[in-house]
Every structure is written in C-alpha cells, then in structure tokens.
PDB file of C-alpha atoms in Angstrom:
ATOM      1  CA  UNK A   1     -62.038 202.767 -92.828  1.00 44.00           C
ATOM      2  CA  UNK A   2     -61.294 204.799 -95.897  1.00 47.00           C
ATOM      3  CA  UNK A   3     -57.973 203.014 -96.336  1.00 42.00           C
ATOM      4  CA  UNK A   4     -59.474 199.562 -96.057  1.00 44.00           C
ATOM      5  CA  UNK A   5     -62.381 200.344 -98.600  1.00 43.00           C
ATOM      6  CA  UNK A   6     -59.698 201.661-100.883  1.00 47.00           C
ATOM      7  CA  UNK A   7     -57.576 198.716-100.604  1.00 49.00           C
ATOM      8  CA  UNK A   8     -60.660 196.272-101.174  1.00 50.00           C
ATOM      9  CA  UNK A   9     -61.444 198.122-104.472  1.00 51.00           C
ATOM     10  CA  UNK A  10     -58.165 197.984-105.695  1.00 50.00           C
ATOM     11  CA  UNK A  11     -58.093 194.045-105.284  1.00 50.00           C
ATOM     12  CA  UNK A  12     -61.447 193.714-106.885  1.00 54.00           C
ATOM     13  CA  UNK A  13     -60.431 195.665-110.059  1.00 49.00           C
ATOM     14  CA  UNK A  14     -57.019 193.516-110.210  1.00 46.00           C
ATOM     15  CA  UNK A  15     -59.178 190.287-110.195  1.00 53.00           C
ATOM     16  CA  UNK A  16     -61.614 191.602-112.500  1.00 52.00           C
ATOM     17  CA  UNK A  17     -58.700 192.582-115.119  1.00 46.00           C
ATOM     18  CA  UNK A  18     -57.040 188.988-114.503  1.00 53.00           C
ATOM     19  CA  UNK A  19     -60.625 187.347-115.548  1.00 53.00           C
ATOM     20  CA  UNK A  20     -60.720 189.430-118.493  1.00 45.00           C
ATOM     21  CA  UNK A  21     -57.240 188.463-119.561  1.00 49.00           C
ATOM     22  CA  UNK A  22     -57.790 184.915-119.199  1.00 49.00           C
ATOM     23  CA  UNK A  23     -61.087 185.094-120.844  1.00 47.00           C
ATOM     24  CA  UNK A  24     -59.140 186.632-124.039  1.00 48.00           C
ATOM     25  CA  UNK A  25     -56.201 184.072-123.806  1.00 47.00           C
ATOM     26  CA  UNK A  26     -56.435 180.970-126.075  1.00 48.00           C
ATOM     27  CA  UNK A  27     -57.253 177.569-124.691  1.00 47.00           C
ATOM     28  CA  UNK A  28     -53.999 176.339-125.972  1.00 45.00           C
ATOM     29  CA  UNK A  29     -52.114 178.782-123.979  1.00 46.00           C
ATOM     30  CA  UNK A  30     -53.973 177.810-120.763  1.00 47.00           C
ATOM     31  CA  UNK A  31     -53.108 174.254-120.597  1.00 48.00           C
ATOM     32  CA  UNK A  32     -52.038 172.846-117.458  1.00 49.00           C
ATOM     33  CA  UNK A  33     -48.509 171.406-117.168  1.00 51.00           C
ATOM     34  CA  UNK A  34     -50.069 167.892-117.155  1.00 50.00           C
ATOM     35  CA  UNK A  35     -51.710 168.519-120.448  1.00 49.00           C
ATOM     36  CA  UNK A  36     -48.379 169.852-121.996  1.00 49.00           C
ATOM     37  CA  UNK A  37     -46.687 166.894-121.171  1.00 47.00           C
ATOM     38  CA  UNK A  38     -49.459 164.661-122.561  1.00 47.00           C
ATOM     39  CA  UNK A  39     -49.167 166.649-125.853  1.00 49.00           C
ATOM     40  CA  UNK A  40     -45.163 166.244-125.900  1.00 46.00           C
ATOM     41  CA  UNK A  41     -45.917 162.349-125.470  1.00 44.00           C
ATOM     42  CA  UNK A  42     -47.945 162.182-128.488  1.00 47.00           C
ATOM     43  CA  UNK A  43     -44.607 163.024-130.452  1.00 48.00           C
ATOM     44  CA  UNK A  44     -42.509 160.210-129.044  1.00 46.00           C
ATOM     45  CA  UNK A  45     -41.487 157.240-131.473  1.00 48.00           C
ATOM     46  CA  UNK A  46     -44.026 154.729-130.045  1.00 48.00           C
ATOM     47  CA  UNK A  47     -46.871 156.854-130.854  1.00 49.00           C
ATOM     48  CA  UNK A  48     -46.297 156.576-134.557  1.00 48.00           C
ATOM     49  CA  UNK A  49     -48.480 158.520-137.138  1.00 52.00           C
ATOM     50  CA  UNK A  50     -50.644 156.638-139.329  1.00 52.00           C
ATOM     51  CA  UNK A  51     -48.561 157.609-142.364  1.00 50.00           C
ATOM     52  CA  UNK A  52     -45.842 155.562-141.003  1.00 76.00           C
ATOM     53  CA  UNK A  53     -47.765 152.242-140.925  1.00 73.00           C
ATOM     54  CA  UNK A  54     -46.360 151.370-144.158  1.00 74.00           C
ATOM     55  CA  UNK A  55     -42.780 151.874-143.141  1.00 82.00           C
ATOM     56  CA  UNK A  56     -43.532 149.475-140.173  1.00 82.00           C
ATOM     57  CA  UNK A  57     -44.842 146.776-142.292  1.00 84.00           C
ATOM     58  CA  UNK A  58     -41.930 146.869-144.594  1.00 84.00           C
ATOM     59  CA  UNK A  59     -39.500 146.888-141.838  1.00 84.00           C
ATOM     60  CA  UNK A  60     -41.338 143.749-140.414  1.00 85.00           C
ATOM     61  CA  UNK A  61     -41.408 141.828-143.783  1.00 86.00           C
ATOM     62  CA  UNK A  62     -37.456 142.629-144.032  1.00 86.00           C
ATOM     63  CA  UNK A  63     -36.988 141.451-140.472  1.00 87.00           C
ATOM     64  CA  UNK A  64     -38.865 138.075-141.514  1.00 88.00           C
ATOM     65  CA  UNK A  65     -37.138 137.688-144.776  1.00 87.00           C
ATOM     66  CA  UNK A  66     -33.660 138.218-143.151  1.00 86.00           C
ATOM     67  CA  UNK A  67     -34.258 135.576-140.534  1.00 86.00           C
ATOM     68  CA  UNK A  68     -35.766 133.184-143.088  1.00 89.00           C
ATOM     69  CA  UNK A  69     -32.677 133.526-145.433  1.00 89.00           C
ATOM     70  CA  UNK A  70     -30.324 133.087-142.357  1.00 85.00           C
ATOM     71  CA  UNK A  71     -32.203 129.811-141.494  1.00 85.00           C
ATOM     72  CA  UNK A  72     -31.923 128.667-145.205  1.00 88.00           C
ATOM     73  CA  UNK A  73     -28.193 129.568-145.330  1.00 86.00           C
ATOM     74  CA  UNK A  74     -27.844 127.679-141.852  1.00 83.00           C
ATOM     75  CA  UNK A  75     -29.484 124.645-143.255  1.00 87.00           C
ATOM     76  CA  UNK A  76     -27.168 124.769-146.369  1.00 87.00           C
ATOM     77  CA  UNK A  77     -24.200 125.114-144.278  1.00 86.00           C
ATOM     78  CA  UNK A  78     -25.095 122.213-142.151  1.00 87.00           C
ATOM     79  CA  UNK A  79     -25.673 119.925-145.323  1.00 89.00           C
ATOM     80  CA  UNK A  80     -22.173 120.893-146.443  1.00 89.00           C
ATOM     81  CA  UNK A  81     -20.795 120.152-143.683  1.00 89.00           C
ATOM     82  CA  UNK A  82     -22.230 116.525-143.353  1.00 90.00           C
ATOM     83  CA  UNK A  83     -21.413 115.773-147.131  1.00 91.00           C
ATOM     84  CA  UNK A  84     -17.896 117.169-146.697  1.00 89.00           C
ATOM     85  CA  UNK A  85     -17.344 114.847-143.366  1.00 89.00           C
ATOM     86  CA  UNK A  86     -18.712 111.714-145.264  1.00 89.00           C
ATOM     87  CA  UNK A  87     -16.349 112.550-148.397  1.00 88.00           C
ATOM     88  CA  UNK A  88     -13.570 112.640-146.141  1.00 86.00           C
ATOM     89  CA  UNK A  89     -13.554 109.018-145.305  1.00 85.00           C
ATOM     90  CA  UNK A  90     -10.956 108.323-148.194  1.00 79.00           C
ATOM     91  CA  UNK A  91      -8.315 110.651-147.146  1.00 78.00           C
ATOM     92  CA  UNK A  92      -8.832 110.704-143.398  1.00 76.00           C
ATOM     93  CA  UNK A  93      -5.762 109.991-140.988  1.00 77.00           C
ATOM     94  CA  UNK A  94      -5.911 107.684-138.272  1.00 82.00           C
ATOM     95  CA  UNK A  95      -9.732 106.601-138.977  1.00 85.00           C
ATOM     96  CA  UNK A  96      -9.844 103.387-137.116  1.00 88.00           C
ATOM     97  CA  UNK A  97      -8.275 104.715-134.281  1.00 89.00           C
ATOM     98  CA  UNK A  98     -10.824 107.614-134.349  1.00 89.00           C
ATOM     99  CA  UNK A  99     -13.712 105.398-134.815  1.00 91.00           C
ATOM    100  CA  UNK A 100     -12.550 103.063-131.851  1.00 92.00           C
ATOM    101  CA  UNK A 101     -12.191 106.143-129.694  1.00 92.00           C
ATOM    102  CA  UNK A 102     -15.753 107.439-130.790  1.00 92.00           C
ATOM    103  CA  UNK A 103     -17.342 103.931-130.340  1.00 93.00           C
ATOM    104  CA  UNK A 104     -16.100 103.958-126.699  1.00 92.00           C
ATOM    105  CA  UNK A 105     -17.246 107.606-126.238  1.00 91.00           C
ATOM    106  CA  UNK A 106     -20.824 106.898-127.814  1.00 92.00           C
ATOM    107  CA  UNK A 107     -21.328 103.231-127.029  1.00 90.00           C
ATOM    108  CA  UNK A 108     -19.515 102.197-123.891  1.00 91.00           C
ATOM    109  CA  UNK A 109     -19.947 105.309-121.941  1.00 92.00           C
ATOM    110  CA  UNK A 110     -23.581 105.297-122.705  1.00 93.00           C
ATOM    111  CA  UNK A 111     -24.419 101.830-121.962  1.00 93.00           C
ATOM    112  CA  UNK A 112     -25.086 102.059-118.248  1.00 94.00           C
ATOM    113  CA  UNK A 113     -27.464 105.072-118.668  1.00 94.00           C
ATOM    114  CA  UNK A 114     -29.172 103.035-121.615  1.00 95.00           C
ATOM    115  CA  UNK A 115     -29.564 100.015-119.187  1.00 94.00           C
ATOM    116  CA  UNK A 116     -31.004 101.913-116.259  1.00 95.00           C
ATOM    117  CA  UNK A 117     -33.363 103.894-118.511  1.00 95.00           C
ATOM    118  CA  UNK A 118     -34.606 100.908-120.673  1.00 95.00           C
ATOM    119  CA  UNK A 119     -35.312  98.775-117.464  1.00 95.00           C
ATOM    120  CA  UNK A 120     -37.266 101.456-115.560  1.00 95.00           C
ATOM    121  CA  UNK A 121     -39.272 102.349-119.008  1.00 94.00           C
ATOM    122  CA  UNK A 122     -40.214  98.589-119.446  1.00 94.00           C
ATOM    123  CA  UNK A 123     -41.350  98.476-115.854  1.00 94.00           C
ATOM    124  CA  UNK A 124     -43.579 101.557-116.280  1.00 95.00           C
ATOM    125  CA  UNK A 125     -44.886 100.245-119.476  1.00 93.00           C
ATOM    126  CA  UNK A 126     -45.693  97.074-117.800  1.00 92.00           C
ATOM    127  CA  UNK A 127     -47.563  98.520-115.066  1.00 92.00           C
ATOM    128  CA  UNK A 128     -49.470 101.057-116.837  1.00 92.00           C
ATOM    129  CA  UNK A 129     -50.243  98.546-119.680  1.00 91.00           C
ATOM    130  CA  UNK A 130     -51.403  95.950-117.491  1.00 91.00           C
ATOM    131  CA  UNK A 131     -54.009  97.986-115.620  1.00 91.00           C
ATOM    132  CA  UNK A 132     -55.165  99.710-119.082  1.00 90.00           C
ATOM    133  CA  UNK A 133     -55.495  96.344-120.838  1.00 89.00           C
ATOM    134  CA  UNK A 134     -57.098  94.875-117.655  1.00 89.00           C
ATOM    135  CA  UNK A 135     -60.208  97.112-117.965  1.00 89.00           C
ATOM    136  CA  UNK A 136     -60.698  95.576-121.288  1.00 87.00           C
ATOM    137  CA  UNK A 137     -60.324  91.724-120.068  1.00 85.00           C
ATOM    138  CA  UNK A 138     -57.120  91.688-122.340  1.00 85.00           C
ATOM    139  CA  UNK A 139     -54.387  91.532-119.845  1.00 86.00           C
ATOM    140  CA  UNK A 140     -52.744  88.659-121.648  1.00 86.00           C
ATOM    141  CA  UNK A 141     -51.750  91.112-124.501  1.00 90.00           C
ATOM    142  CA  UNK A 142     -49.033  92.853-122.252  1.00 91.00           C
ATOM    143  CA  UNK A 143     -46.359  91.133-124.062  1.00 90.00           C
ATOM    144  CA  UNK A 144     -47.614  92.666-127.504  1.00 92.00           C
ATOM    145  CA  UNK A 145     -48.128  96.005-125.841  1.00 93.00           C
ATOM    146  CA  UNK A 146     -44.805  96.325-124.266  1.00 93.00           C
ATOM    147  CA  UNK A 147     -42.684  94.934-127.314  1.00 93.00           C
ATOM    148  CA  UNK A 148     -44.294  96.919-130.021  1.00 93.00           C
ATOM    149  CA  UNK A 149     -44.240 100.224-128.061  1.00 93.00           C
ATOM    150  CA  UNK A 150     -40.650  99.832-127.383  1.00 94.00           C
ATOM    151  CA  UNK A 151     -39.584  98.498-130.953  1.00 93.00           C
ATOM    152  CA  UNK A 152     -41.670 100.942-133.027  1.00 91.00           C
ATOM    153  CA  UNK A 153     -41.572 104.161-130.970  1.00 91.00           C
ATOM    154  CA  UNK A 154     -39.986 104.374-127.537  1.00 93.00           C
ATOM    155  CA  UNK A 155     -36.590 102.700-127.821  1.00 94.00           C
ATOM    156  CA  UNK A 156     -35.225 104.679-130.820  1.00 95.00           C
ATOM    157  CA  UNK A 157     -36.291 107.895-129.499  1.00 95.00           C
ATOM    158  CA  UNK A 158     -35.234 107.534-125.661  1.00 95.00           C
ATOM    159  CA  UNK A 159     -32.009 105.843-126.635  1.00 95.00           C
ATOM    160  CA  UNK A 160     -31.193 108.647-128.980  1.00 95.00           C
ATOM    161  CA  UNK A 161     -31.998 111.146-126.292  1.00 95.00           C
ATOM    162  CA  UNK A 162     -29.771 109.468-123.707  1.00 94.00           C
ATOM    163  CA  UNK A 163     -26.809 109.218-126.050  1.00 95.00           C
ATOM    164  CA  UNK A 164     -27.275 113.073-126.989  1.00 94.00           C
ATOM    165  CA  UNK A 165     -27.470 114.013-123.382  1.00 92.00           C
ATOM    166  CA  UNK A 166     -24.342 112.197-122.398  1.00 91.00           C
ATOM    167  CA  UNK A 167     -22.055 111.771-125.453  1.00 93.00           C
ATOM    168  CA  UNK A 168     -23.645 114.517-127.747  1.00 92.00           C
ATOM    169  CA  UNK A 169     -22.979 117.320-125.279  1.00 92.00           C
ATOM    170  CA  UNK A 170     -19.416 116.080-124.638  1.00 92.00           C
ATOM    171  CA  UNK A 171     -18.718 116.049-128.471  1.00 93.00           C
ATOM    172  CA  UNK A 172     -19.965 119.584-128.806  1.00 92.00           C
ATOM    173  CA  UNK A 173     -17.879 120.840-125.876  1.00 92.00           C
ATOM    174  CA  UNK A 174     -14.805 119.119-126.884  1.00 92.00           C
ATOM    175  CA  UNK A 175     -14.771 120.234-130.663  1.00 92.00           C
ATOM    176  CA  UNK A 176     -15.924 123.762-129.190  1.00 90.00           C
ATOM    177  CA  UNK A 177     -12.653 123.627-127.271  1.00 90.00           C
ATOM    178  CA  UNK A 178     -10.605 122.593-130.137  1.00 90.00           C
ATOM    179  CA  UNK A 179     -11.904 125.549-131.980  1.00 87.00           C
ATOM    180  CA  UNK A 180     -11.150 128.110-129.302  1.00 86.00           C
ATOM    181  CA  UNK A 181      -7.671 126.538-128.463  1.00 85.00           C
ATOM    182  CA  UNK A 182      -6.881 126.955-132.377  1.00 85.00           C
ATOM    183  CA  UNK A 183      -6.182 123.120-132.553  1.00 88.00           C
ATOM    184  CA  UNK A 184      -8.438 123.155-135.471  1.00 88.00           C
ATOM    185  CA  UNK A 185      -6.367 125.739-137.193  1.00 86.00           C
ATOM    186  CA  UNK A 186      -3.209 123.792-136.362  1.00 89.00           C
ATOM    187  CA  UNK A 187      -4.613 120.856-138.257  1.00 87.00           C
ATOM    188  CA  UNK A 188      -5.253 123.095-141.098  1.00 86.00           C
ATOM    189  CA  UNK A 189      -2.062 124.466-141.147  1.00 88.00           C
ATOM    190  CA  UNK A 190      -0.430 120.890-141.121  1.00 88.00           C
ATOM    191  CA  UNK A 191      -2.451 120.112-144.271  1.00 83.00           C
ATOM    192  CA  UNK A 192      -4.686 117.613-142.267  1.00 85.00           C
ATOM    193  CA  UNK A 193      -8.469 117.982-143.127  1.00 86.00           C
ATOM    194  CA  UNK A 194     -10.110 118.760-139.720  1.00 88.00           C
ATOM    195  CA  UNK A 195     -13.479 117.367-140.817  1.00 90.00           C
ATOM    196  CA  UNK A 196     -11.896 113.996-141.573  1.00 88.00           C
ATOM    197  CA  UNK A 197      -9.900 113.884-138.466  1.00 89.00           C
ATOM    198  CA  UNK A 198     -12.486 115.093-135.907  1.00 90.00           C
ATOM    199  CA  UNK A 199     -15.960 114.638-137.574  1.00 92.00           C
ATOM    200  CA  UNK A 200     -15.933 111.649-139.703  1.00 91.00           C
ATOM    201  CA  UNK A 201     -14.918 108.964-136.984  1.00 92.00           C
ATOM    202  CA  UNK A 202     -17.680 110.218-134.842  1.00 93.00           C
ATOM    203  CA  UNK A 203     -20.342 110.101-137.809  1.00 93.00           C
ATOM    204  CA  UNK A 204     -19.138 106.510-138.589  1.00 93.00           C
ATOM    205  CA  UNK A 205     -19.226 105.367-135.122  1.00 93.00           C
ATOM    206  CA  UNK A 206     -22.824 106.630-134.758  1.00 94.00           C
ATOM    207  CA  UNK A 207     -23.872 104.152-137.437  1.00 93.00           C
ATOM    208  CA  UNK A 208     -22.597 101.238-135.219  1.00 93.00           C
ATOM    209  CA  UNK A 209     -23.374 102.569-131.780  1.00 94.00           C
ATOM    210  CA  UNK A 210     -27.173 103.711-132.065  1.00 95.00           C
ATOM    211  CA  UNK A 211     -28.800 100.535-133.749  1.00 95.00           C
ATOM    212  CA  UNK A 212     -26.820  98.518-131.051  1.00 95.00           C
ATOM    213  CA  UNK A 213     -27.747 100.524-128.070  1.00 95.00           C
ATOM    214  CA  UNK A 214     -31.228 100.837-129.548  1.00 95.00           C
ATOM    215  CA  UNK A 215     -31.528  96.960-129.549  1.00 95.00           C
ATOM    216  CA  UNK A 216     -30.396  96.661-126.086  1.00 95.00           C
ATOM    217  CA  UNK A 217     -32.891  99.212-125.176  1.00 96.00           C
ATOM    218  CA  UNK A 218     -35.697  96.961-126.534  1.00 95.00           C
ATOM    219  CA  UNK A 219     -34.377  93.670-125.026  1.00 95.00           C
ATOM    220  CA  UNK A 220     -34.014  95.336-121.590  1.00 95.00           C
ATOM    221  CA  UNK A 221     -37.164  97.159-121.881  1.00 95.00           C
ATOM    222  CA  UNK A 222     -39.044  94.026-122.767  1.00 94.00           C
ATOM    223  CA  UNK A 223     -37.406  92.273-119.603  1.00 94.00           C
ATOM    224  CA  UNK A 224     -38.568  95.281-117.426  1.00 94.00           C
ATOM    225  CA  UNK A 225     -42.262  94.579-118.697  1.00 93.00           C
ATOM    226  CA  UNK A 226     -41.862  90.920-117.951  1.00 94.00           C
ATOM    227  CA  UNK A 227     -40.861  91.927-114.444  1.00 93.00           C
ATOM    228  CA  UNK A 228     -43.785  93.877-114.045  1.00 91.00           C
ATOM    229  CA  UNK A 229     -46.386  92.043-115.528  1.00 90.00           C
ATOM    230  CA  UNK A 230     -45.315  88.509-114.390  1.00 90.00           C
ATOM    231  CA  UNK A 231     -43.197  88.853-111.300  1.00 90.00           C
ATOM    232  CA  UNK A 232     -45.077  91.741-109.486  1.00 88.00           C
ATOM    233  CA  UNK A 233     -48.892  91.367-110.995  1.00 88.00           C
ATOM    234  CA  UNK A 234     -49.063  87.649-111.486  1.00 85.00           C
ATOM    235  CA  UNK A 235     -49.233  87.416-115.264  1.00 88.00           C
ATOM    236  CA  UNK A 236     -48.383  83.944-116.672  1.00 88.00           C
ATOM    237  CA  UNK A 237     -44.827  84.274-118.131  1.00 89.00           C
ATOM    238  CA  UNK A 238     -45.252  81.767-120.971  1.00 90.00           C
ATOM    239  CA  UNK A 239     -48.262  84.166-122.190  1.00 91.00           C
ATOM    240  CA  UNK A 240     -46.169  87.094-122.115  1.00 92.00           C
ATOM    241  CA  UNK A 241     -43.297  85.686-123.910  1.00 93.00           C
ATOM    242  CA  UNK A 242     -45.396  84.179-126.469  1.00 92.00           C
ATOM    243  CA  UNK A 243     -47.005  87.507-127.114  1.00 91.00           C
ATOM    244  CA  UNK A 244     -43.725  89.086-127.692  1.00 92.00           C
ATOM    245  CA  UNK A 245     -42.485  86.346-130.030  1.00 92.00           C
ATOM    246  CA  UNK A 246     -45.740  86.976-132.170  1.00 91.00           C
ATOM    247  CA  UNK A 247     -46.056  90.353-132.039  1.00 91.00           C
ATOM    248  CA  UNK A 248     -42.708  91.586-133.207  1.00 91.00           C
ATOM    249  CA  UNK A 249     -42.217  91.126-136.944  1.00 92.00           C
ATOM    250  CA  UNK A 250     -39.390  91.972-139.359  1.00 92.00           C
ATOM    251  CA  UNK A 251     -41.144  95.246-140.432  1.00 92.00           C
ATOM    252  CA  UNK A 252     -41.128  96.620-136.789  1.00 91.00           C
ATOM    253  CA  UNK A 253     -37.511  95.453-136.553  1.00 93.00           C
ATOM    254  CA  UNK A 254     -36.678  97.342-139.743  1.00 92.00           C
ATOM    255  CA  UNK A 255     -38.410 100.458-138.691  1.00 92.00           C
ATOM    256  CA  UNK A 256     -36.639 100.429-135.440  1.00 94.00           C
ATOM    257  CA  UNK A 257     -33.377  99.927-136.772  1.00 94.00           C
ATOM    258  CA  UNK A 258     -33.813 102.707-139.669  1.00 94.00           C
ATOM    259  CA  UNK A 259     -34.864 105.387-136.871  1.00 94.00           C
ATOM    260  CA  UNK A 260     -31.742 104.382-135.059  1.00 95.00           C
ATOM    261  CA  UNK A 261     -29.586 104.965-137.819  1.00 95.00           C
ATOM    262  CA  UNK A 262     -31.040 108.250-139.119  1.00 95.00           C
ATOM    263  CA  UNK A 263     -31.282 109.536-135.513  1.00 95.00           C
ATOM    264  CA  UNK A 264     -27.621 108.827-135.025  1.00 94.00           C
ATOM    265  CA  UNK A 265     -26.506 110.602-138.008  1.00 94.00           C
ATOM    266  CA  UNK A 266     -28.719 113.486-137.608  1.00 94.00           C
ATOM    267  CA  UNK A 267     -28.083 114.312-133.895  1.00 95.00           C
ATOM    268  CA  UNK A 268     -24.293 113.545-133.750  1.00 94.00           C
ATOM    269  CA  UNK A 269     -23.957 115.737-136.959  1.00 94.00           C
ATOM    270  CA  UNK A 270     -25.748 118.561-135.335  1.00 94.00           C
ATOM    271  CA  UNK A 271     -23.549 118.297-132.000  1.00 93.00           C
ATOM    272  CA  UNK A 272     -20.236 118.123-134.155  1.00 93.00           C
ATOM    273  CA  UNK A 273     -21.681 121.248-136.381  1.00 91.00           C
ATOM    274  CA  UNK A 274     -22.510 123.197-133.256  1.00 91.00           C
ATOM    275  CA  UNK A 275     -18.926 122.749-131.730  1.00 89.00           C
ATOM    276  CA  UNK A 276     -17.172 123.309-134.828  1.00 89.00           C
ATOM    277  CA  UNK A 277     -18.724 126.587-135.520  1.00 87.00           C
ATOM    278  CA  UNK A 278     -18.688 127.740-131.841  1.00 84.00           C
ATOM    279  CA  UNK A 279     -16.741 130.903-133.055  1.00 80.00           C
ATOM    280  CA  UNK A 280     -19.607 131.982-135.033  1.00 78.00           C
ATOM    281  CA  UNK A 281     -21.810 132.983-131.829  1.00 71.00           C
ATOM    282  CA  UNK A 282     -22.132 136.762-132.003  1.00 63.00           C
ATOM    283  CA  UNK A 283     -21.360 138.674-128.922  1.00 68.00           C
ATOM    284  CA  UNK A 284     -19.750 135.621-127.032  1.00 70.00           C
ATOM    285  CA  UNK A 285     -16.353 134.234-127.158  1.00 74.00           C
ATOM    286  CA  UNK A 286     -14.245 131.573-125.059  1.00 75.00           C
ATOM    287  CA  UNK A 287     -15.895 129.187-122.686  1.00 78.00           C
ATOM    288  CA  UNK A 288     -19.117 131.155-122.889  1.00 86.00           C
ATOM    289  CA  UNK A 289     -19.518 130.373-126.733  1.00 84.00           C
ATOM    290  CA  UNK A 290     -18.517 126.821-125.737  1.00 87.00           C
ATOM    291  CA  UNK A 291     -21.427 126.498-123.252  1.00 88.00           C
ATOM    292  CA  UNK A 292     -23.942 128.316-125.513  1.00 89.00           C
ATOM    293  CA  UNK A 293     -22.716 125.896-128.481  1.00 88.00           C
ATOM    294  CA  UNK A 294     -23.364 122.705-126.113  1.00 91.00           C
ATOM    295  CA  UNK A 295     -26.767 123.771-125.134  1.00 91.00           C
ATOM    296  CA  UNK A 296     -27.812 124.480-128.610  1.00 90.00           C
ATOM    297  CA  UNK A 297     -26.477 121.037-129.716  1.00 92.00           C
ATOM    298  CA  UNK A 298     -28.525 119.196-127.153  1.00 93.00           C
ATOM    299  CA  UNK A 299     -31.790 121.373-127.720  1.00 94.00           C
ATOM    300  CA  UNK A 300     -31.512 121.108-131.535  1.00 93.00           C
ATOM    301  CA  UNK A 301     -30.624 117.418-131.514  1.00 94.00           C
ATOM    302  CA  UNK A 302     -33.590 116.601-129.366  1.00 94.00           C
ATOM    303  CA  UNK A 303     -35.952 118.616-131.386  1.00 95.00           C
ATOM    304  CA  UNK A 304     -34.523 117.043-134.588  1.00 94.00           C
ATOM    305  CA  UNK A 305     -35.140 113.687-133.215  1.00 95.00           C
ATOM    306  CA  UNK A 306     -38.692 113.992-132.487  1.00 95.00           C
ATOM    307  CA  UNK A 307     -39.271 115.934-135.916  1.00 94.00           C
ATOM    308  CA  UNK A 308     -37.529 113.026-137.874  1.00 94.00           C
ATOM    309  CA  UNK A 309     -39.499 110.570-135.898  1.00 94.00           C
ATOM    310  CA  UNK A 310     -42.783 111.919-136.963  1.00 94.00           C
ATOM    311  CA  UNK A 311     -41.584 112.084-140.469  1.00 93.00           C
ATOM    312  CA  UNK A 312     -40.449 108.553-140.684  1.00 92.00           C
ATOM    313  CA  UNK A 313     -43.249 107.146-138.815  1.00 91.00           C
ATOM    314  CA  UNK A 314     -45.615 109.061-141.305  1.00 90.00           C
ATOM    315  CA  UNK A 315     -44.035 107.418-144.146  1.00 88.00           C
ATOM    316  CA  UNK A 316     -43.869 103.934-142.992  1.00 81.00           C
ATOM    317  CA  UNK A 317     -47.321 103.572-141.414  1.00 72.00           C
TER     318      UNK A 317
END
C-alpha cells in the first residue's frame, strides 16, 4: 500500500513539473505540426508579400508589351510578304502555268462544294424568308429578300469560307511540306524567287476565282430560293423573279464583287504565309508544324474574312 501511494505521488509531481514547463514555454514554440506547416506555406512563391506587387505589375506590363510587339512584327512581316509576292510578277518563272494550276486548285475543285452549299443556303433562305414575310403579309417580297441577302452579305462570306476550307488548307499544307522538304531552299539555291514561283500564281488566281465562284453562289442560291418559295410553298414565280430583277442593283453587285476580291487576296495570302513560315513554329517541327500551320491558316482566314466583311460593310453602307 505504501509503495502504491509513493508511485502515485511521484506521478503527480512529474505532471505538475510538465505543466509548469509548458506554461513557461513561448506559444510559438508550442505550435502543432499543422500550424508549423501553415507558417511554412506563407513563405511559398504564390503568397507574395505586398512589397512585390510593383514587381508583379511590371512583369505583367512587360509581357503585354512583348506580345503586342510580336503581333505588330507579325503584321509587318505579313504585309512585306504580300508586297514582295505581287512585285515578283515581272520576273516570276512559269507564271502562266502556275496560274492555271492555281485556278484549277481553287476554282474547279471547289465548284462542287460551292454549288451544294449555295443551293441549300438558298433553300433555307426561301423557307425562313417566306414564313417571316408571311407574318407581315409580304410573302411576295421573297425574291427581294433572298437576292439581296445573298448578294450583299451571304454569298461572299460563305463562298470564301468554303474555298478556304478546301483549297486554302491544301495550299498551306503544300507550301509547308515544301518548306520542310527543303524545296524552297533549293529554289533559292537555283536563283529562283520562291515567292514568285509559289505564291504569286496563287494570289493572281484568287483575283479571278473568288469573284467567279461568288457570282455562281448568288445565282445558284437565288435558284434555291425559287425552289423553296415557288415550287414548295406555292408563291408565283413571276412575282419572285420580278422582285429579284428590281431589287438587285449595280451598287449591290459592286459590293459583292469587291468583297470577293478582298476576301480572296486576304485569305489566300494568309494561307500561303502560314505554310511558308511553318518552320518558325517554336517547339514543333516536321509534320506536326505543318499540321499546326494548316490549322492556323484556316482559323485566321475565317476570322479575317468576318473582320474584313465588317470593315467593308461599315464603309459602303
């Protein structure tokens, strides 16, 4: 019994000494491991002190400025590329043969897709336009609606997007393969201007192909509207064609052809430039770089088409 009491007293004394020691120990020294980890996390890079806010803002401004200068430099390089391609007309070799080949690539091969897309576009415009105009008792104006919509806006944009999707992507991939197979370097070695041999014929062909295909888009689309409105919905064909004839004026045709010319030059130039500079893609090379250049060509050409369409429309309206 005495031994048990002695051991109990000894344990009480030891616990009392521990309590006194913990009371005298600073709070910072008695932190739990979780609190210690939390203090360590406050010193990591993503928990920046307030004194470094100016450095972060400076870094952000430098990044934005560097990217802006890169965009301006890219636009300047693209403009120089187009100017050099057009100035190489006088000394380009086999220019007629190259133009004929480019017309076949951009025009003949795209004619089928242009015809199909324009026909269905006219059919859809005829259906939607008839039901919308019928609400206001103006179903007889369907010919005016379809013809002006196609001539002023829809035909140049859709025709350009279809040509870019088929011919523009092929041009970018072809020139990119020329670059990585060192055929462009071989032309330079033989004192042949690669821009005059590869780029100039395609740009000249675009001046002919885009207006022609856009005109075909308007004609086939107008006929598709006739099929919807007259053959399917019972509208009088004489009223339809009379409104088409009276609605479309020289100003509308001029705007349509102007848009087709500008879209052709801009989009084909973008596709050619993207393929010609495929070797400048950082971090990739070979077939991967050609694939990225082709994708960029189609995307940038589509964006440029819509942006240019807005600019031209805002000046001509």
